[in-house]
XYZ file of N, CA and C in Angstrom:
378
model
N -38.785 -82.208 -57.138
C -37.727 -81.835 -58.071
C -38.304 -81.805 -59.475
N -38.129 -80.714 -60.221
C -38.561 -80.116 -61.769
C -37.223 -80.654 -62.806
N -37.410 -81.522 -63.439
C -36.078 -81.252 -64.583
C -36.726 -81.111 -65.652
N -35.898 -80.297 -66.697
C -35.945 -79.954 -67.700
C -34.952 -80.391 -68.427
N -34.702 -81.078 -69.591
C -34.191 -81.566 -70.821
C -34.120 -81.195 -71.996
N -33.287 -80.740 -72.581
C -33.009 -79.539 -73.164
C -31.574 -80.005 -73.868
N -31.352 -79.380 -75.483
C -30.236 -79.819 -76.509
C -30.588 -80.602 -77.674
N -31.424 -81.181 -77.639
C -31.848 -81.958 -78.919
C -31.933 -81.263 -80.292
N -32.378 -82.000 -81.302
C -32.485 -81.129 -82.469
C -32.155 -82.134 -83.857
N -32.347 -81.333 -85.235
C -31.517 -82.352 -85.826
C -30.238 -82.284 -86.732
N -29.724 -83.680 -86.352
C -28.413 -83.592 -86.686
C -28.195 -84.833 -87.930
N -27.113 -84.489 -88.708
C -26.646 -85.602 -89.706
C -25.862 -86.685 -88.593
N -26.283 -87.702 -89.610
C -25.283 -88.860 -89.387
C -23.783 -88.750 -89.452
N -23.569 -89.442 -88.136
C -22.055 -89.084 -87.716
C -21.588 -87.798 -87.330
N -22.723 -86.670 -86.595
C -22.978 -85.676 -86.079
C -22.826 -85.895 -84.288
N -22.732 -85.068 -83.965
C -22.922 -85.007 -81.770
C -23.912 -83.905 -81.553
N -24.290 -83.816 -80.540
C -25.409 -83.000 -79.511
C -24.557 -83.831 -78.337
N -25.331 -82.524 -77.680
C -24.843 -82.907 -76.468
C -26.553 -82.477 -75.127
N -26.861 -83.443 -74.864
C -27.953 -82.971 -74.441
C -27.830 -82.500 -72.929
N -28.733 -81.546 -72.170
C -28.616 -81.198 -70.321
C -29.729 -81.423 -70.324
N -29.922 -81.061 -68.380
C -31.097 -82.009 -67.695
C -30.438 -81.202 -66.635
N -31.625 -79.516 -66.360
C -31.652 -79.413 -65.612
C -32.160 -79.375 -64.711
N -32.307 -79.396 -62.945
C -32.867 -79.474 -62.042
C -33.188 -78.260 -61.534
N -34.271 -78.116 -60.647
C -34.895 -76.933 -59.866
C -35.707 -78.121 -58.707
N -35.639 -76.740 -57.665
C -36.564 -77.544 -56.516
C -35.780 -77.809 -55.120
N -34.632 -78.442 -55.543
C -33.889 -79.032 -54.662
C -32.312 -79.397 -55.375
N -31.471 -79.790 -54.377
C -30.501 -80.661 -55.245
C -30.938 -82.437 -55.635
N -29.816 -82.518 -56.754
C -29.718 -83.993 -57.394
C -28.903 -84.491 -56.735
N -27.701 -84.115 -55.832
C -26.856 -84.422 -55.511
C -27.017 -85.890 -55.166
N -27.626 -86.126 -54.710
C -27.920 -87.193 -53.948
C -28.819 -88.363 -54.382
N -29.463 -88.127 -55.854
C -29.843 -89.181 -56.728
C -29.082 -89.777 -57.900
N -29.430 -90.794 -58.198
C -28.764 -91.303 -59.513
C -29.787 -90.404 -60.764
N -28.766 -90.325 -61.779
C -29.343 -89.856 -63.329
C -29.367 -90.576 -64.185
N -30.864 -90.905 -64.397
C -30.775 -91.535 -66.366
C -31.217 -91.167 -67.210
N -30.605 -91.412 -68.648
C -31.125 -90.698 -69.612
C -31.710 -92.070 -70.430
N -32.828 -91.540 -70.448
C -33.174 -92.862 -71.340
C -34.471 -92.223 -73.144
N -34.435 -93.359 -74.096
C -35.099 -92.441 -74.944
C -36.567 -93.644 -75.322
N -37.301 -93.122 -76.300
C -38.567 -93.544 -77.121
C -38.768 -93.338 -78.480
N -38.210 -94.157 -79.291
C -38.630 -94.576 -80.931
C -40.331 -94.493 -81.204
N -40.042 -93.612 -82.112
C -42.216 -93.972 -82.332
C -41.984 -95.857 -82.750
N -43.083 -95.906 -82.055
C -43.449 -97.126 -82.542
C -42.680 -98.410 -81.209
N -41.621 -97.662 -80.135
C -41.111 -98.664 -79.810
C -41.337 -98.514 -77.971
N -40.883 -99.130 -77.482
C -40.941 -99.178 -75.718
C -39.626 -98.019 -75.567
N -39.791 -97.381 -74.237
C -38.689 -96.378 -74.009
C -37.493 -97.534 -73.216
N -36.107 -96.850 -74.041
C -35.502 -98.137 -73.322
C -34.040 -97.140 -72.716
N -33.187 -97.760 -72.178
C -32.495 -97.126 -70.845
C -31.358 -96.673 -72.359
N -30.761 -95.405 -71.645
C -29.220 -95.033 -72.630
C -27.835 -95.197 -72.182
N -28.163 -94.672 -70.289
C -27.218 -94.499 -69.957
C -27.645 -94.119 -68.219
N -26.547 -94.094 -67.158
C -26.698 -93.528 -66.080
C -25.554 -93.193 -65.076
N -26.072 -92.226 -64.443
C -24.845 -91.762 -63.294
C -25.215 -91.864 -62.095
N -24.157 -92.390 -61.426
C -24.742 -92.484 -59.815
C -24.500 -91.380 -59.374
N -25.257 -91.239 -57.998
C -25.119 -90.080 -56.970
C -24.048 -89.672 -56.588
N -23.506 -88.311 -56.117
C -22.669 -87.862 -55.424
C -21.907 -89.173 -54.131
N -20.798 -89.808 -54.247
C -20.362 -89.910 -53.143
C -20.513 -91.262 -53.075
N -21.068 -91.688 -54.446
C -21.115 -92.912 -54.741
C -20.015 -93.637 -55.777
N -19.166 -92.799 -55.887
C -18.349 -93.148 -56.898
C -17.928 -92.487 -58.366
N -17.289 -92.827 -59.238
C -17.214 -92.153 -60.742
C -18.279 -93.699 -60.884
N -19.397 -93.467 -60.926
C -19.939 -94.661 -61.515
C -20.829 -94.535 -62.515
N -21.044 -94.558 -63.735
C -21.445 -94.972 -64.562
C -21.509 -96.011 -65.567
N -23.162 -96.544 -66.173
C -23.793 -97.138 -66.669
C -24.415 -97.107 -68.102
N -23.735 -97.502 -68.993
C -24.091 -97.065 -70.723
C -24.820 -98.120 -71.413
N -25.613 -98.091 -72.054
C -26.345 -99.092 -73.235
C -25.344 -99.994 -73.747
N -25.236 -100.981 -74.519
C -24.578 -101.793 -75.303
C -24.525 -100.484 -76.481
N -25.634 -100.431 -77.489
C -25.998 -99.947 -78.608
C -25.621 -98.711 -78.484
N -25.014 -98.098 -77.478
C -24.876 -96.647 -77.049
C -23.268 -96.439 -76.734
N -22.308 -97.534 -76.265
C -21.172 -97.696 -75.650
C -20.267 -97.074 -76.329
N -19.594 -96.185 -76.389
C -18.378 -95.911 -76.885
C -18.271 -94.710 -77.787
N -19.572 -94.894 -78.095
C -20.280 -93.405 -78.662
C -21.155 -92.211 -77.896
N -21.570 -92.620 -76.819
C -22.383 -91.533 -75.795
C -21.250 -91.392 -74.160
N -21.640 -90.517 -73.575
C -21.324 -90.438 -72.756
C -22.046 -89.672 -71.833
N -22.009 -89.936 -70.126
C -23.235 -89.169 -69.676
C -22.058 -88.510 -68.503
N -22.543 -87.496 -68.100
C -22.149 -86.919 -66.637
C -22.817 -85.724 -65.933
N -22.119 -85.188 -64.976
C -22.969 -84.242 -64.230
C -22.241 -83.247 -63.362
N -22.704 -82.291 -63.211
C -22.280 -81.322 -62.565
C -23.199 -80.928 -61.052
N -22.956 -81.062 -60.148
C -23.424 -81.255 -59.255
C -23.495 -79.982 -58.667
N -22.500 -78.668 -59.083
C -22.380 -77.270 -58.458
C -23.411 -76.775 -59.486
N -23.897 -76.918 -60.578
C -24.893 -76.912 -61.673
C -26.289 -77.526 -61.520
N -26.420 -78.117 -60.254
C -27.730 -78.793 -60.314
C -28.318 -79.992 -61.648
N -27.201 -79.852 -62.384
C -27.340 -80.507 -64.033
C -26.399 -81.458 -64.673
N -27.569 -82.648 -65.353
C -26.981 -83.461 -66.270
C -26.813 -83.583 -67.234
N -25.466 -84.243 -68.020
C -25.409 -84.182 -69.858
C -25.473 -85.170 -70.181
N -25.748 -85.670 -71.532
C -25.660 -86.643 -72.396
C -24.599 -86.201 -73.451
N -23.605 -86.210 -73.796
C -22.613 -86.012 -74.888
C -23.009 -87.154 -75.969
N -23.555 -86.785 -77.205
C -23.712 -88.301 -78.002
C -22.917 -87.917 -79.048
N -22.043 -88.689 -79.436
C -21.111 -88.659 -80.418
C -21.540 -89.593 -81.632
N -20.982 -89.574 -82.648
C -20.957 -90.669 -84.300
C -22.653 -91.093 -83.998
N -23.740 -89.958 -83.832
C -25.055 -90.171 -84.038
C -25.503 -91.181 -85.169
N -25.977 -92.076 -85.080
C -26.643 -92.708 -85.898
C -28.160 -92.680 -86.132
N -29.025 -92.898 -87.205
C -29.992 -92.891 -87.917
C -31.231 -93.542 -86.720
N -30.334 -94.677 -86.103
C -31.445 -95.507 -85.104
C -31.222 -95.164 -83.570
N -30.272 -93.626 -83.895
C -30.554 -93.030 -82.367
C -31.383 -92.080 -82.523
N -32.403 -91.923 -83.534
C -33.826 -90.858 -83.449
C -34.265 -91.366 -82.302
N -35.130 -90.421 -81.428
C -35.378 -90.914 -80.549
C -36.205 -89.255 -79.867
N -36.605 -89.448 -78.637
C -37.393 -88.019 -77.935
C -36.376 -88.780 -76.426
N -35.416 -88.508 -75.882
C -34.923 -88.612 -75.176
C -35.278 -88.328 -73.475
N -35.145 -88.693 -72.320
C -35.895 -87.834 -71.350
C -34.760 -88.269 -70.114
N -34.665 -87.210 -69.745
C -33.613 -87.298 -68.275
C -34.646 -87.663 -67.124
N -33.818 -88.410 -65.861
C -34.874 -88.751 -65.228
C -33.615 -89.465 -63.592
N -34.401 -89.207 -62.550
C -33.645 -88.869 -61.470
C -34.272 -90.081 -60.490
N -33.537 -90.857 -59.617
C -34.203 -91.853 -58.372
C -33.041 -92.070 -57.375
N -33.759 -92.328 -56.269
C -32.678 -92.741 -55.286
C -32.589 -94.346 -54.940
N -33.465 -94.779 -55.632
C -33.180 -96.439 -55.797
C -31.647 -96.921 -55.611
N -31.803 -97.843 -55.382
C -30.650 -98.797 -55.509
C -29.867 -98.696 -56.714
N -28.422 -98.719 -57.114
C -27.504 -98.404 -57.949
C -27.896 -99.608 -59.361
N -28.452 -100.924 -58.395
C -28.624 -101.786 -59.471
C -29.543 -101.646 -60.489
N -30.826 -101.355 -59.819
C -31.838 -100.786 -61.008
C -31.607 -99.587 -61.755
N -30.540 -98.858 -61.397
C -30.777 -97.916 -62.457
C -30.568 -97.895 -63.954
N -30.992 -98.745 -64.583
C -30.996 -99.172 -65.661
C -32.576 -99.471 -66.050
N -33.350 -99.445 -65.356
C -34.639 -99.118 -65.005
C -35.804 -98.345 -65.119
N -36.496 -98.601 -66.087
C -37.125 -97.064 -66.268
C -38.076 -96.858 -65.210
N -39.295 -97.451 -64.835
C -40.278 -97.823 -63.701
C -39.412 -97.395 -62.331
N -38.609 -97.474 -61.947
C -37.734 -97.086 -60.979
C -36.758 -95.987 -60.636
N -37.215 -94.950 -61.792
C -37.092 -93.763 -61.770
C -38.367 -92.938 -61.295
N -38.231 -91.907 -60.411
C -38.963 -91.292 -60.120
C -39.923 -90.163 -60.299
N -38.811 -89.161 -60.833
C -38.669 -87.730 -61.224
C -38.515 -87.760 -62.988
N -38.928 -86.757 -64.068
C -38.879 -87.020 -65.143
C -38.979 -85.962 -65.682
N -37.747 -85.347 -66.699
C -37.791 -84.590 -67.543
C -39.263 -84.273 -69.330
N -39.113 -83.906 -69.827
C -40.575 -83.362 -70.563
C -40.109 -84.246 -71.685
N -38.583 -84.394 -72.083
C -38.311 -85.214 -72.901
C -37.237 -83.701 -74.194
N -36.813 -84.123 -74.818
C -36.097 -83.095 -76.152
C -35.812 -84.143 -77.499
N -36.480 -83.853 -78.330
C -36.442 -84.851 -79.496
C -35.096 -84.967 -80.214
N -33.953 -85.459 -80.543
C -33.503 -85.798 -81.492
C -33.780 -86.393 -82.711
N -33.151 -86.002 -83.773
C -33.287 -86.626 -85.079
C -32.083 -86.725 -85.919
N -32.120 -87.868 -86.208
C -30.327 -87.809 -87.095
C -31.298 -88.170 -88.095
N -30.958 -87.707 -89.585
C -30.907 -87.596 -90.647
C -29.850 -88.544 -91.553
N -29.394 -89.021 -93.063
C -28.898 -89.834 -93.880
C -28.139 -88.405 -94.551
């Protein structure tokens, strides 16, 4: 499975993007999705995630991310979004979608993702 990640760009503070993550190859149907990002200078850390088809409305959001992002998927689309809303300054970041059939618990996990998008940079601006 190929994903591609795609929507980034830059935006002012207290701005949205909405980022996709699409698939080729096969279906996703049947994996969990995370979007997770990388600060220069910092470790890549988890944003958000969706479970598989048939597993539920289940999703998984950051603390630092809660209430302001939102993730989902379209499954007749082969493709996932990130909706990020009231962008902040310390959500710069190169973002990367990323696909596993692991267990529901790790997906919060980066090492336990399998499959991996190229990444799409965001930048919020002051």
């Amino acid at each position: 499975v190929q994903l591609q990640a795609y929507g980034g760009g830059l935006v002012q503070a207290g701005g949205y993007l909405r980022l996709s993550c699409a698939a080729s190859g096969r279906t996703i149907r049947d994996f969990h999705m995370g979007w997770f990002r990388q600060a220069p200078g910092k470790e890549r850390e988890f944003v958000a995630a969706i479970a598989r088809s048939g597993y539920g409305p289940s999703t998984r959001v950051a603390d630092s991310v809660k209430g302001r992002f939102a993730i989902s998927r379209d499954n007749a689309k082969n493709t996932g979004y990130l909706q990020m809303n009231s962008l902040e300054l310390e959500d710069t970041a190169v973002y990367y979608c990323a696909i596993t059939q692991i267990l529901w618990s790790y997906a919060d996990t980066a090492d336990r993702f399998t499959n991996w998008g190229q990444g799409t940079q965001v930048t919020v601006s002051s």
